[in-house]
PDB file of N, CA and C in Angstrom:
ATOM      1  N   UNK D  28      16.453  14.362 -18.578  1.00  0.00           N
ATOM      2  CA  UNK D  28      16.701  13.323 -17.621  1.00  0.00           C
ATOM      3  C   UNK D  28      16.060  12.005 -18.047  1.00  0.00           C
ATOM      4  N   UNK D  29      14.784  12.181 -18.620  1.00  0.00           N
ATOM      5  CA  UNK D  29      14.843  10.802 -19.051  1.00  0.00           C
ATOM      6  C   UNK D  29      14.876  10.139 -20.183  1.00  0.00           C
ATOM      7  N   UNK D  30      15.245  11.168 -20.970  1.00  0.00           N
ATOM      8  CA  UNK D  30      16.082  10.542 -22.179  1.00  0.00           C
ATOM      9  C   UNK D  30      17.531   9.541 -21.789  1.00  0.00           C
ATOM     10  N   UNK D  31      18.217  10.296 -20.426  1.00  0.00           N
ATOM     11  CA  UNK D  31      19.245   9.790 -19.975  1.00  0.00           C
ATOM     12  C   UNK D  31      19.292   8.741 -19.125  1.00  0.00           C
ATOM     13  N   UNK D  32      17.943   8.255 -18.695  1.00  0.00           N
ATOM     14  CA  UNK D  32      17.449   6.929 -18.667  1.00  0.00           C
ATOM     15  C   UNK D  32      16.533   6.128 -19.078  1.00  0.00           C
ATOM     16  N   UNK D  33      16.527   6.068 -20.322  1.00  0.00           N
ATOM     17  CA  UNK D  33      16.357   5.261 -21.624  1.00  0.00           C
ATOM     18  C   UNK D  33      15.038   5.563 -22.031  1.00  0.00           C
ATOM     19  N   UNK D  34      14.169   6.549 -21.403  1.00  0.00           N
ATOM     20  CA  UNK D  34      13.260   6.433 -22.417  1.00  0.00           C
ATOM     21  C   UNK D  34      12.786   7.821 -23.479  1.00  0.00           C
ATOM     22  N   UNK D  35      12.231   6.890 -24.581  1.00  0.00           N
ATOM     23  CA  UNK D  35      12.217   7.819 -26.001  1.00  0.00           C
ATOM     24  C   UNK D  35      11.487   8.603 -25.716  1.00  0.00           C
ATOM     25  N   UNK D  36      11.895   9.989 -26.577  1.00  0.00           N
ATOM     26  CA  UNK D  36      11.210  11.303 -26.211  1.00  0.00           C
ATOM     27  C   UNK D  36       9.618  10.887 -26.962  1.00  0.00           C
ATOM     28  N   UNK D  37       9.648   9.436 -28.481  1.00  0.00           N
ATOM     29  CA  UNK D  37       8.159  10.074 -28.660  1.00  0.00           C
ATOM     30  C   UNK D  37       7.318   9.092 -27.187  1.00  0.00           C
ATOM     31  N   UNK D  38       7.915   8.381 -26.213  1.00  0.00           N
ATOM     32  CA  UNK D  38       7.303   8.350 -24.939  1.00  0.00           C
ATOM     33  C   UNK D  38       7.103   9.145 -24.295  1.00  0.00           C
ATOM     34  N   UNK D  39       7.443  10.460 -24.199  1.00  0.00           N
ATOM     35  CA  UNK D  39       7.183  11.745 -23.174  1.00  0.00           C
ATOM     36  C   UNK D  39       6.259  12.594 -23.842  1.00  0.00           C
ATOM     37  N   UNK D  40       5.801  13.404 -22.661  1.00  0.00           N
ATOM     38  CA  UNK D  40       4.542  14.029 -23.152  1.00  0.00           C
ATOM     39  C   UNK D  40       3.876  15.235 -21.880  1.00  0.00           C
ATOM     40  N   UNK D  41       4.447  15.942 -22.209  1.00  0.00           N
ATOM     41  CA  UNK D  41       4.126  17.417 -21.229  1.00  0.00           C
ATOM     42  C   UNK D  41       3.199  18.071 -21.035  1.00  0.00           C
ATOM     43  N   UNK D  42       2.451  18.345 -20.131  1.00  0.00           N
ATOM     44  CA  UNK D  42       1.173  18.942 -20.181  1.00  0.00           C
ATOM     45  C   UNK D  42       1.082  20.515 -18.759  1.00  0.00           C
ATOM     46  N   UNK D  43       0.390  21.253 -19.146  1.00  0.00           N
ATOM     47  CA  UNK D  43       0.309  22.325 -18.354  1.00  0.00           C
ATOM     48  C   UNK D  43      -0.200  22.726 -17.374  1.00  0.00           C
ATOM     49  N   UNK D  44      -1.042  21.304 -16.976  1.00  0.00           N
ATOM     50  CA  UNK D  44      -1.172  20.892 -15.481  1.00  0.00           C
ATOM     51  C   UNK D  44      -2.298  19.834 -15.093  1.00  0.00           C
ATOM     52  N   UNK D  45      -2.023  19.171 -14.301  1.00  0.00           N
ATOM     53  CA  UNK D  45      -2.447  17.543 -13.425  1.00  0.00           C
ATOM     54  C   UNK D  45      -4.078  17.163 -14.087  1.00  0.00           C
ATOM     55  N   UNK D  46      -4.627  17.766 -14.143  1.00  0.00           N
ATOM     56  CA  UNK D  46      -6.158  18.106 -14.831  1.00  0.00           C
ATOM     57  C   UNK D  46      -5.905  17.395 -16.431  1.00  0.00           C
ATOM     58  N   UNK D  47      -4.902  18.123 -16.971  1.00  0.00           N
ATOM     59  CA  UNK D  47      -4.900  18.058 -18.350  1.00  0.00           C
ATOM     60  C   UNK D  47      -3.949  16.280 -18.389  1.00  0.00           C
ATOM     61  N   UNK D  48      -3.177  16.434 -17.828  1.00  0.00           N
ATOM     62  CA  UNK D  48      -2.437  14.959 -17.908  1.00  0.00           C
ATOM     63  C   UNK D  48      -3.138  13.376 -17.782  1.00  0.00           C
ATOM     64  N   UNK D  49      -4.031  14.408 -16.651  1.00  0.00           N
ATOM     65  CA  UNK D  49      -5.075  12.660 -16.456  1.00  0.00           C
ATOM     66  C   UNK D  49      -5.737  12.436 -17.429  1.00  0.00           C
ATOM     67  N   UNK D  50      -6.263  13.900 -18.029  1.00  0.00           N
ATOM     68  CA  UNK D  50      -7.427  13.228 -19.413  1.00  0.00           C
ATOM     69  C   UNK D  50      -6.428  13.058 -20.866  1.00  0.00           C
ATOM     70  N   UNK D  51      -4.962  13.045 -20.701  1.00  0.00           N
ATOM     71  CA  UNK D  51      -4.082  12.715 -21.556  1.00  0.00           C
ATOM     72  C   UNK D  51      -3.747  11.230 -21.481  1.00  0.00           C
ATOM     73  N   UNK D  52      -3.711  10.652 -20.180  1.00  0.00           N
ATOM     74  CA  UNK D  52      -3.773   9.454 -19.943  1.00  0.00           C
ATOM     75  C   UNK D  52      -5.370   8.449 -20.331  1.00  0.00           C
ATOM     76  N   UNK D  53      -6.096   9.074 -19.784  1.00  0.00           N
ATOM     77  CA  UNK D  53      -7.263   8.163 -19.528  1.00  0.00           C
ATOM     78  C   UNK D  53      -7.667   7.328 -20.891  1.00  0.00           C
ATOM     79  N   UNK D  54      -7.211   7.750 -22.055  1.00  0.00           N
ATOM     80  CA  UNK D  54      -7.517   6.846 -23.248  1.00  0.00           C
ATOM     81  C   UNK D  54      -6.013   5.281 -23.209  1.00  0.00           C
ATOM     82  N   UNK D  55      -5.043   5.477 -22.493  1.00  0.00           N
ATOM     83  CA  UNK D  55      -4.161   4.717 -22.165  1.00  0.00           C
ATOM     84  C   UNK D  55      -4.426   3.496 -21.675  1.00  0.00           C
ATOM     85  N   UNK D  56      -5.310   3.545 -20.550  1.00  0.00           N
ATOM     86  CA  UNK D  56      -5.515   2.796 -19.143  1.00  0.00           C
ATOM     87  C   UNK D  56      -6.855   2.025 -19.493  1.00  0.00           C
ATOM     88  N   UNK D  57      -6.479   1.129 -18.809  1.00  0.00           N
ATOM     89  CA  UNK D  57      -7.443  -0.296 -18.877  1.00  0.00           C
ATOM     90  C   UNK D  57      -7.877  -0.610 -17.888  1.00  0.00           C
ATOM     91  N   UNK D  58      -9.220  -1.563 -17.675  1.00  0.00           N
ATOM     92  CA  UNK D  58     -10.188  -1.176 -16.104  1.00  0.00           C
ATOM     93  C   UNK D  58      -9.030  -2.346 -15.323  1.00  0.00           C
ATOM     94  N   UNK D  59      -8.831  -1.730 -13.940  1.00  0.00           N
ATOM     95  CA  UNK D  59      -7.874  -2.692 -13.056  1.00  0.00           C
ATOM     96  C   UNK D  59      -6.619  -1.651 -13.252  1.00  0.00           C
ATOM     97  N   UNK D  60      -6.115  -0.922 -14.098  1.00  0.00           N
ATOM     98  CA  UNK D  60      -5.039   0.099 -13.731  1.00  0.00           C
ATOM     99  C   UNK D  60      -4.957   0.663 -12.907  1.00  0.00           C
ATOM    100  N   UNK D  61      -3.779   1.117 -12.372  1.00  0.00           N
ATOM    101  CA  UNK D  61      -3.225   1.820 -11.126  1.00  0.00           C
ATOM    102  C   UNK D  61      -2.901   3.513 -11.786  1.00  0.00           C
ATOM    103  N   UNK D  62      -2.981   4.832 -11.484  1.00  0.00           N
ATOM    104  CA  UNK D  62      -2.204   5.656 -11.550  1.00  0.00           C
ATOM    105  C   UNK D  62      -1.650   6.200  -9.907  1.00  0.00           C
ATOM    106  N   UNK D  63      -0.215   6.198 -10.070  1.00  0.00           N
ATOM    107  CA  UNK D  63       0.645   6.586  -8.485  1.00  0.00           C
ATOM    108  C   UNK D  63       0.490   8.313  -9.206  1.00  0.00           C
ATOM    109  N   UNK D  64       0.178   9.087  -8.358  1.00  0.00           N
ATOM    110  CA  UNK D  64       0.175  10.307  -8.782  1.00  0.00           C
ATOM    111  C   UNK D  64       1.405  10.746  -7.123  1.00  0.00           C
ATOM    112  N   UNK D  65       2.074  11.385  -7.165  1.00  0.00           N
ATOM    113  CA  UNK D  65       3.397  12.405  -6.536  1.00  0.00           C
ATOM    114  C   UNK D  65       3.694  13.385  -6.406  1.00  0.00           C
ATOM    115  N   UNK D  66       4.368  14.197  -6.021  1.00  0.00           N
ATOM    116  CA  UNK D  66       4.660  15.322  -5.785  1.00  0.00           C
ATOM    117  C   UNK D  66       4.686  15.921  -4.909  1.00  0.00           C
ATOM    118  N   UNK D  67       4.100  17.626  -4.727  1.00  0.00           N
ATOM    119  CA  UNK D  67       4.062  18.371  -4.054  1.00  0.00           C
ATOM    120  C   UNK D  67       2.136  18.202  -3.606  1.00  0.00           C
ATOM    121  N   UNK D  68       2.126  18.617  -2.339  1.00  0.00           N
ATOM    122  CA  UNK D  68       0.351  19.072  -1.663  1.00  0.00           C
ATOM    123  C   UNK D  68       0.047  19.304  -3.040  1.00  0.00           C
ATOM    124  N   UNK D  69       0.540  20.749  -3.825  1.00  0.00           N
ATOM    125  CA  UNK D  69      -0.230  20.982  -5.129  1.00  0.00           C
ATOM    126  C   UNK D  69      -0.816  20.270  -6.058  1.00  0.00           C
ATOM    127  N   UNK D  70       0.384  19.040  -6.316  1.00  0.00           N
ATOM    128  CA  UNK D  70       0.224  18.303  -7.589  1.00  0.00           C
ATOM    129  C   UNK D  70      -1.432  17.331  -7.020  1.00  0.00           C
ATOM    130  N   UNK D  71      -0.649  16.753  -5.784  1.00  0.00           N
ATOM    131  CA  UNK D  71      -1.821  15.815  -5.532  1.00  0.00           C
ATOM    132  C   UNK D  71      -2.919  16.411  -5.109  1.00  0.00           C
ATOM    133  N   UNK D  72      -3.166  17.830  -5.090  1.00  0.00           N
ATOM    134  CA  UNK D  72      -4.682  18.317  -4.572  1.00  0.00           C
ATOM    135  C   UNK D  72      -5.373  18.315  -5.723  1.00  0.00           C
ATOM    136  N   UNK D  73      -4.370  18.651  -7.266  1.00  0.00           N
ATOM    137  CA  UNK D  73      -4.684  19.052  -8.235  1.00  0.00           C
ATOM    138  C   UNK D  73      -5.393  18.176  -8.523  1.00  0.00           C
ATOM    139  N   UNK D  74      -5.014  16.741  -8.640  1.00  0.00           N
ATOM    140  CA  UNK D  74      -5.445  15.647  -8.913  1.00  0.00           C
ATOM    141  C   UNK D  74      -6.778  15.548  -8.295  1.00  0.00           C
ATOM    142  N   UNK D  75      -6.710  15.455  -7.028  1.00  0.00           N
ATOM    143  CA  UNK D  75      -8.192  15.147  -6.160  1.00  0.00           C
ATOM    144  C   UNK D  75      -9.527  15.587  -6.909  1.00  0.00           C
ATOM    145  N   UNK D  76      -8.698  17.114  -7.688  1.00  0.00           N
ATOM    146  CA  UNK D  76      -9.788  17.876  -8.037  1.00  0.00           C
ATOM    147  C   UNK D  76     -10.488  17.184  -9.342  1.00  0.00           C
ATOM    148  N   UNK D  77      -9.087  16.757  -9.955  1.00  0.00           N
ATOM    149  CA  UNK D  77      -9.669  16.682 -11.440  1.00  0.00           C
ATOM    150  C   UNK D  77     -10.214  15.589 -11.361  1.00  0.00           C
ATOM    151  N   UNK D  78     -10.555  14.834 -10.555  1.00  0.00           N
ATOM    152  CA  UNK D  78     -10.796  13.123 -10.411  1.00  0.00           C
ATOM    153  C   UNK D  78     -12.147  13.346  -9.373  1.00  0.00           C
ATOM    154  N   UNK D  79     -12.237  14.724  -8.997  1.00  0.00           N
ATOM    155  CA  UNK D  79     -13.491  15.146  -8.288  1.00  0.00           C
ATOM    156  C   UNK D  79     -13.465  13.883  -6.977  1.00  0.00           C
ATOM    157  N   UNK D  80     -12.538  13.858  -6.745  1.00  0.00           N
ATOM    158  CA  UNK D  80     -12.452  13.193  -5.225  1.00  0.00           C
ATOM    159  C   UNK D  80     -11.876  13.918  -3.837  1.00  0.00           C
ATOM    160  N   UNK D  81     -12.277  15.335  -4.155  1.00  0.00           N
ATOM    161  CA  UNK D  81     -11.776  16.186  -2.961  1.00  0.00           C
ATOM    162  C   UNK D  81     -13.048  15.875  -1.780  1.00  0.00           C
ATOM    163  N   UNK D  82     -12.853  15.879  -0.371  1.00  0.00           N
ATOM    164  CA  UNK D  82     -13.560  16.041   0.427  1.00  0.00           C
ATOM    165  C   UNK D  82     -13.809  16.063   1.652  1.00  0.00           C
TER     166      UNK D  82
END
């Protein structure tokens, strides 16, 4: 699907879950960046966790 809207596969990048993606990102991002994180309760609890902002 998103090859079929325009962007290049070496832009994509799959990971085996929300934990692992953020610290796939975090060398990306510059201070003042935004990440929109989505999904399901799961995805975004996942997140809370890995960002240790559950509470």
């Amino acid at each position: 699907m998103l090859q079929q809207q325009g962007v290049a596969s070496e832009r994509q990048t799959a990971y085996d879950n929300v934990a692992q993606a953020l610290e796939g990102l975090a060398p990306q991002l510059s201070a003042g960046d935004r990440v929109v994180i989505a999904g399901s309760f799961f995805t975004v609890s996942g997140a809370l966790a890995a960002l240790e902002l559950e509470g």
